CSV table of C-alpha atoms in Angstrom, one decimal:
chain,number,residue,atom,x,y,z
A,166,GLN,CA,300.6,-7.2,140.5
A,167,VAL,CA,301.7,-9.6,137.9
A,168,GLN,CA,299.2,-10.4,135.2
A,169,LEU,CA,299.6,-12.6,132.2
A,170,GLN,CA,297.8,-12.4,128.8
A,171,GLU,CA,298.0,-15.1,126.1
A,172,SER,CA,297.5,-14.4,122.4
A,173,GLY,CA,297.8,-16.2,119.2
A,174,PRO,CA,295.4,-17.5,116.4
A,175,GLY,CA,292.3,-19.3,117.4
A,176,LEU,CA,292.2,-21.7,114.6
A,177,VAL,CA,295.1,-23.9,113.4
A,178,LYS,CA,295.0,-26.5,110.5
A,179,PRO,CA,295.8,-30.0,111.2
A,180,SER,CA,299.4,-30.8,110.7
A,181,GLY,CA,300.3,-27.3,111.4
A,182,THR,CA,301.9,-25.5,114.2
A,183,LEU,CA,300.2,-23.9,117.0
A,184,SER,CA,301.8,-20.8,118.2
A,185,LEU,CA,301.0,-18.7,121.3
A,186,THR,CA,302.5,-15.9,123.2
A,187,CYS,CA,302.1,-15.0,127.0
A,188,ALA,CA,302.8,-11.4,127.8
A,189,VAL,CA,304.0,-10.7,131.4
A,190,SER,CA,303.0,-7.3,133.0
A,191,GLY,CA,303.4,-5.8,136.4
A,192,GLY,CA,306.7,-7.7,136.8
A,193,SER,CA,309.8,-9.1,135.2
A,194,ILE,CA,310.0,-12.4,133.5
A,195,SER,CA,313.4,-12.6,134.7
A,196,SER,CA,312.0,-12.9,138.4
A,197,SER,CA,313.0,-16.3,140.0
A,198,ASN,CA,309.9,-18.2,138.7
A,199,TRP,CA,309.3,-20.8,136.1
A,200,TRP,CA,306.8,-19.8,133.4
A,201,SER,CA,304.4,-22.5,132.2
A,202,TRP,CA,301.8,-23.5,129.7
A,203,VAL,CA,298.7,-25.7,130.8
A,204,ARG,CA,295.9,-26.8,128.4
A,205,GLN,CA,292.5,-27.9,128.8
A,206,PRO,CA,290.5,-29.9,126.2
A,207,PRO,CA,286.7,-29.1,126.2
A,208,GLY,CA,285.0,-30.5,129.0
A,209,LYS,CA,288.2,-32.3,130.4
A,210,GLY,CA,290.7,-31.8,133.0
A,211,LEU,CA,294.2,-29.8,133.0
A,212,GLU,CA,297.2,-31.0,131.3
A,213,TRP,CA,300.7,-29.3,131.9
A,214,ILE,CA,302.5,-28.9,128.7
A,215,GLY,CA,305.9,-27.4,129.8
A,216,GLU,CA,307.6,-24.7,131.6
A,217,ILE,CA,310.7,-22.2,131.0
A,218,TYR,CA,313.0,-20.3,133.4
A,219,HIS,CA,314.3,-16.8,132.3
A,220,SER,CA,317.8,-18.5,131.7
A,221,GLY,CA,316.2,-20.6,128.9
A,222,SER,CA,316.1,-23.8,130.8
A,223,THR,CA,313.0,-26.0,130.0
A,224,ASN,CA,311.0,-28.9,131.1
A,225,TYR,CA,308.3,-30.7,128.9
A,226,ASN,CA,305.6,-33.1,129.4
A,227,PRO,CA,307.0,-36.4,128.1
A,228,SER,CA,303.8,-37.1,126.3
A,229,LEU,CA,304.2,-33.8,124.2
A,230,LYS,CA,308.0,-33.4,124.4
A,231,SER,CA,308.7,-34.4,120.8
A,232,ARG,CA,306.2,-31.7,119.5
A,233,VAL,CA,306.7,-28.8,121.9
A,234,THR,CA,309.0,-25.9,122.2
A,235,ILE,CA,308.9,-23.1,124.6
A,236,SER,CA,311.0,-20.0,124.4
A,237,VAL,CA,311.4,-16.8,126.3
A,238,ASP,CA,312.0,-13.2,125.1
A,239,LYS,CA,313.4,-11.1,128.0
A,240,SER,CA,313.5,-7.8,126.0
A,241,LYS,CA,309.7,-8.2,125.5
A,242,ASN,CA,308.9,-9.7,128.8
A,243,GLN,CA,307.1,-12.6,127.2
A,244,PHE,CA,307.4,-16.3,126.7
A,245,SER,CA,305.9,-18.5,123.8
A,246,LEU,CA,304.8,-21.8,122.9
A,247,LYS,CA,305.1,-23.6,119.7
A,248,LEU,CA,303.2,-27.2,119.3
A,249,SER,CA,303.9,-28.8,115.9
A,250,SER,CA,302.0,-31.4,113.9
A,251,VAL,CA,298.6,-30.6,115.5
A,252,THR,CA,295.5,-32.8,115.5
A,253,ALA,CA,292.0,-32.2,116.7
A,254,ALA,CA,293.2,-33.8,120.1
A,255,ASP,CA,295.1,-30.6,120.6
A,256,THR,CA,291.7,-28.5,120.5
A,257,ALA,CA,291.9,-26.9,124.0
A,258,VAL,CA,291.9,-23.8,126.2
A,259,TYR,CA,295.5,-23.0,126.5
A,260,TYR,CA,296.7,-21.2,129.8
A,261,CYS,CA,300.0,-19.5,130.6
A,262,ALA,CA,300.7,-19.5,134.2
A,263,ARG,CA,303.4,-18.6,136.8
A,264,LEU,CA,305.0,-21.5,138.7
A,265,TYR,CA,305.9,-19.8,142.0
A,266,SER,CA,308.4,-21.3,144.5
A,267,MET,CA,306.3,-21.4,147.7
A,268,ILE,CA,307.9,-22.4,151.2
A,269,LEU,CA,308.3,-26.0,150.3
A,270,GLY,CA,307.2,-26.7,146.8
A,271,PHE,CA,305.8,-25.0,143.5
A,272,ALA,CA,302.2,-23.9,142.8
A,273,PHE,CA,300.7,-22.0,139.9
A,274,ASP,CA,299.7,-18.9,141.7
A,275,ILE,CA,298.9,-16.5,138.5
A,276,TRP,CA,297.1,-17.5,135.6
A,277,GLY,CA,296.2,-16.0,132.2
A,278,GLN,CA,292.5,-15.8,131.2
A,279,GLY,CA,293.2,-18.7,128.7
A,280,THR,CA,292.8,-18.8,124.8
A,281,MET,CA,290.8,-21.2,122.9
A,282,VAL,CA,292.6,-23.0,120.1
A,283,THR,CA,290.7,-25.1,117.6
A,284,VAL,CA,292.4,-27.5,115.3
A,285,SER,CA,290.3,-27.8,112.1
A,286,SER,CA,290.6,-27.5,108.2
B,182,GLU,CA,306.2,-40.1,136.7
B,183,ILE,CA,303.9,-39.2,139.5
B,184,VAL,CA,300.1,-39.8,139.1
B,185,LEU,CA,297.6,-38.0,141.0
B,186,THR,CA,294.3,-39.7,141.7
B,187,GLN,CA,291.2,-37.8,143.1
B,188,SER,CA,288.1,-39.1,144.6
B,189,PRO,CA,285.3,-39.0,144.3
B,190,ALA,CA,284.9,-37.7,140.8
B,191,THR,CA,281.8,-35.9,141.7
B,192,LEU,CA,280.3,-34.8,145.1
B,193,SER,CA,276.8,-33.8,145.4
B,194,LEU,CA,276.2,-31.7,148.7
B,195,SER,CA,274.1,-28.9,149.9
B,196,PRO,CA,275.0,-25.4,150.9
B,197,GLY,CA,276.2,-25.5,154.5
B,198,GLU,CA,277.4,-29.1,154.4
B,199,ARG,CA,281.0,-30.2,154.8
B,200,ALA,CA,283.0,-31.3,151.7
B,201,THR,CA,285.8,-33.7,151.9
B,202,LEU,CA,288.0,-34.3,148.6
B,203,SER,CA,290.8,-36.7,148.3
B,204,CYS,CA,294.0,-36.8,146.3
B,205,ARG,CA,296.2,-39.7,146.4
B,206,ALA,CA,299.7,-39.6,144.9
B,207,SER,CA,301.4,-42.7,143.2
B,208,GLN,CA,304.5,-42.3,145.3
B,209,SER,CA,305.5,-39.9,148.1
B,210,VAL,CA,305.3,-36.2,147.3
B,211,SER,CA,306.2,-35.0,150.8
B,212,SER,CA,304.1,-31.9,151.2
B,213,TYR,CA,304.6,-30.6,147.8
B,214,LEU,CA,300.9,-30.5,146.8
B,215,ALA,CA,298.7,-27.8,145.8
B,216,TRP,CA,294.8,-27.4,145.4
B,217,TYR,CA,292.9,-25.4,142.8
B,218,GLN,CA,289.3,-24.3,142.2
B,219,GLN,CA,287.9,-23.8,138.8
B,220,LYS,CA,284.5,-22.5,137.8
B,221,PRO,CA,283.0,-22.7,134.1
B,222,GLY,CA,284.8,-20.3,131.8
B,223,GLN,CA,287.5,-19.2,134.2
B,224,ALA,CA,291.1,-20.0,134.9
B,225,PRO,CA,292.0,-22.1,137.8
B,226,ARG,CA,292.6,-20.3,141.1
B,227,LEU,CA,295.1,-21.4,143.7
B,228,LEU,CA,293.5,-22.4,147.0
B,229,ILE,CA,296.0,-24.3,149.1
B,230,TYR,CA,299.8,-24.6,148.4
B,231,ASP,CA,302.3,-27.0,150.3
B,232,ALA,CA,299.5,-29.2,151.2
B,233,SER,CA,298.0,-27.2,154.1
B,234,ASN,CA,298.7,-23.3,153.5
B,235,ARG,CA,295.9,-21.2,152.3
B,236,ALA,CA,296.7,-18.8,149.3
B,237,THR,CA,296.3,-15.1,149.7
B,238,GLY,CA,292.5,-14.1,150.1
B,239,ILE,CA,291.3,-17.6,150.5
B,240,PRO,CA,288.6,-18.0,153.0
B,241,ALA,CA,289.2,-19.9,156.1
B,242,ARG,CA,286.5,-22.4,155.3
B,243,PHE,CA,289.1,-24.0,152.9
B,244,SER,CA,291.6,-26.2,154.6
B,245,GLY,CA,294.2,-28.7,153.5
B,246,SER,CA,295.9,-31.6,155.1
B,247,GLY,CA,298.1,-34.7,154.5
B,248,SER,CA,301.6,-35.5,153.5
B,249,GLY,CA,303.5,-38.3,151.6
B,250,THR,CA,300.7,-39.9,149.4
B,251,ASP,CA,297.3,-38.9,151.0
B,252,PHE,CA,296.0,-35.4,150.9
B,253,THR,CA,292.5,-34.0,151.8
B,254,LEU,CA,290.9,-30.8,150.9
B,255,THR,CA,288.2,-29.8,153.3
B,256,ILE,CA,285.4,-27.3,152.8
B,257,SER,CA,283.9,-26.8,156.2
B,258,SER,CA,280.7,-25.2,155.3
B,259,LEU,CA,279.7,-24.9,151.5
B,260,GLU,CA,278.8,-21.6,150.1
B,261,PRO,CA,277.0,-21.1,146.9
B,262,GLU,CA,280.1,-20.0,145.2
B,263,ASP,CA,282.2,-23.0,146.2
B,264,PHE,CA,280.3,-25.2,143.8
B,265,ALA,CA,282.9,-25.8,141.3
B,266,VAL,CA,285.7,-28.3,140.0
B,267,TYR,CA,288.7,-28.8,142.2
B,268,TYR,CA,292.2,-30.1,141.1
B,269,CYS,CA,295.1,-31.2,142.9
B,270,GLN,CA,298.7,-30.5,141.4
B,271,GLN,CA,302.2,-31.5,142.2
B,272,ARG,CA,304.8,-29.9,140.0
B,273,GLY,CA,303.8,-30.9,136.4
B,274,THR,CA,300.9,-33.3,137.4
B,275,PHE,CA,297.3,-32.7,137.9
B,276,GLY,CA,294.7,-35.0,139.2
B,277,GLN,CA,291.8,-35.4,137.0
B,278,GLY,CA,289.4,-33.3,139.2
B,279,THR,CA,286.6,-33.5,141.6
B,280,LYS,CA,283.2,-31.7,140.7
B,281,VAL,CA,281.3,-30.5,143.7
B,282,GLU,CA,277.7,-30.1,142.7
B,283,ILE,CA,274.6,-28.8,144.3
B,284,LYS,CA,272.3,-31.7,145.5
């Protein structure tokens, strides 16, 4: 079965760039799914960051669009997130997830375990 | 941009009781709505997709209904492991969550 695993630095300095990678195992990233990033600040709700298709097509949360880049590396079966100009407000658990096309709509059916990223000097 | 509003924010119930959670969309989303359960320290888990279809392995006590702008997640009889936070979602939008806590 498909599994997702996030990796990357747990601490990022203010004004720096947050970089995370999500490794896809047990399946191909070139399957007909969107691959997404979702974050959750401590004690708060879920916030969608953006998504990418294996073709390279992307969609981003308008509130983060100016700072976000999501890319895919099919040769490594992984996708990545870069978030620039980070502040303390970007401190959160970051999840990667598969957005699966159901009968009618889409749902996040597989999630990584999440990785905590703290923005601090 | 679609906004999803969940109510109540917190639901205090006892094991064995029925839980009814609401999710209202700011505009029609047809049946394109999913529900998730999240426990502390864990990733969310998909419960319901397309408003009323249970995901693989989800117990029958969980059910979803609704279409258009008004949706409901019902847990028919709460088990101890059901006390958690529940989110609704439509594509790139999540509701703010409903916490189901032990009374």
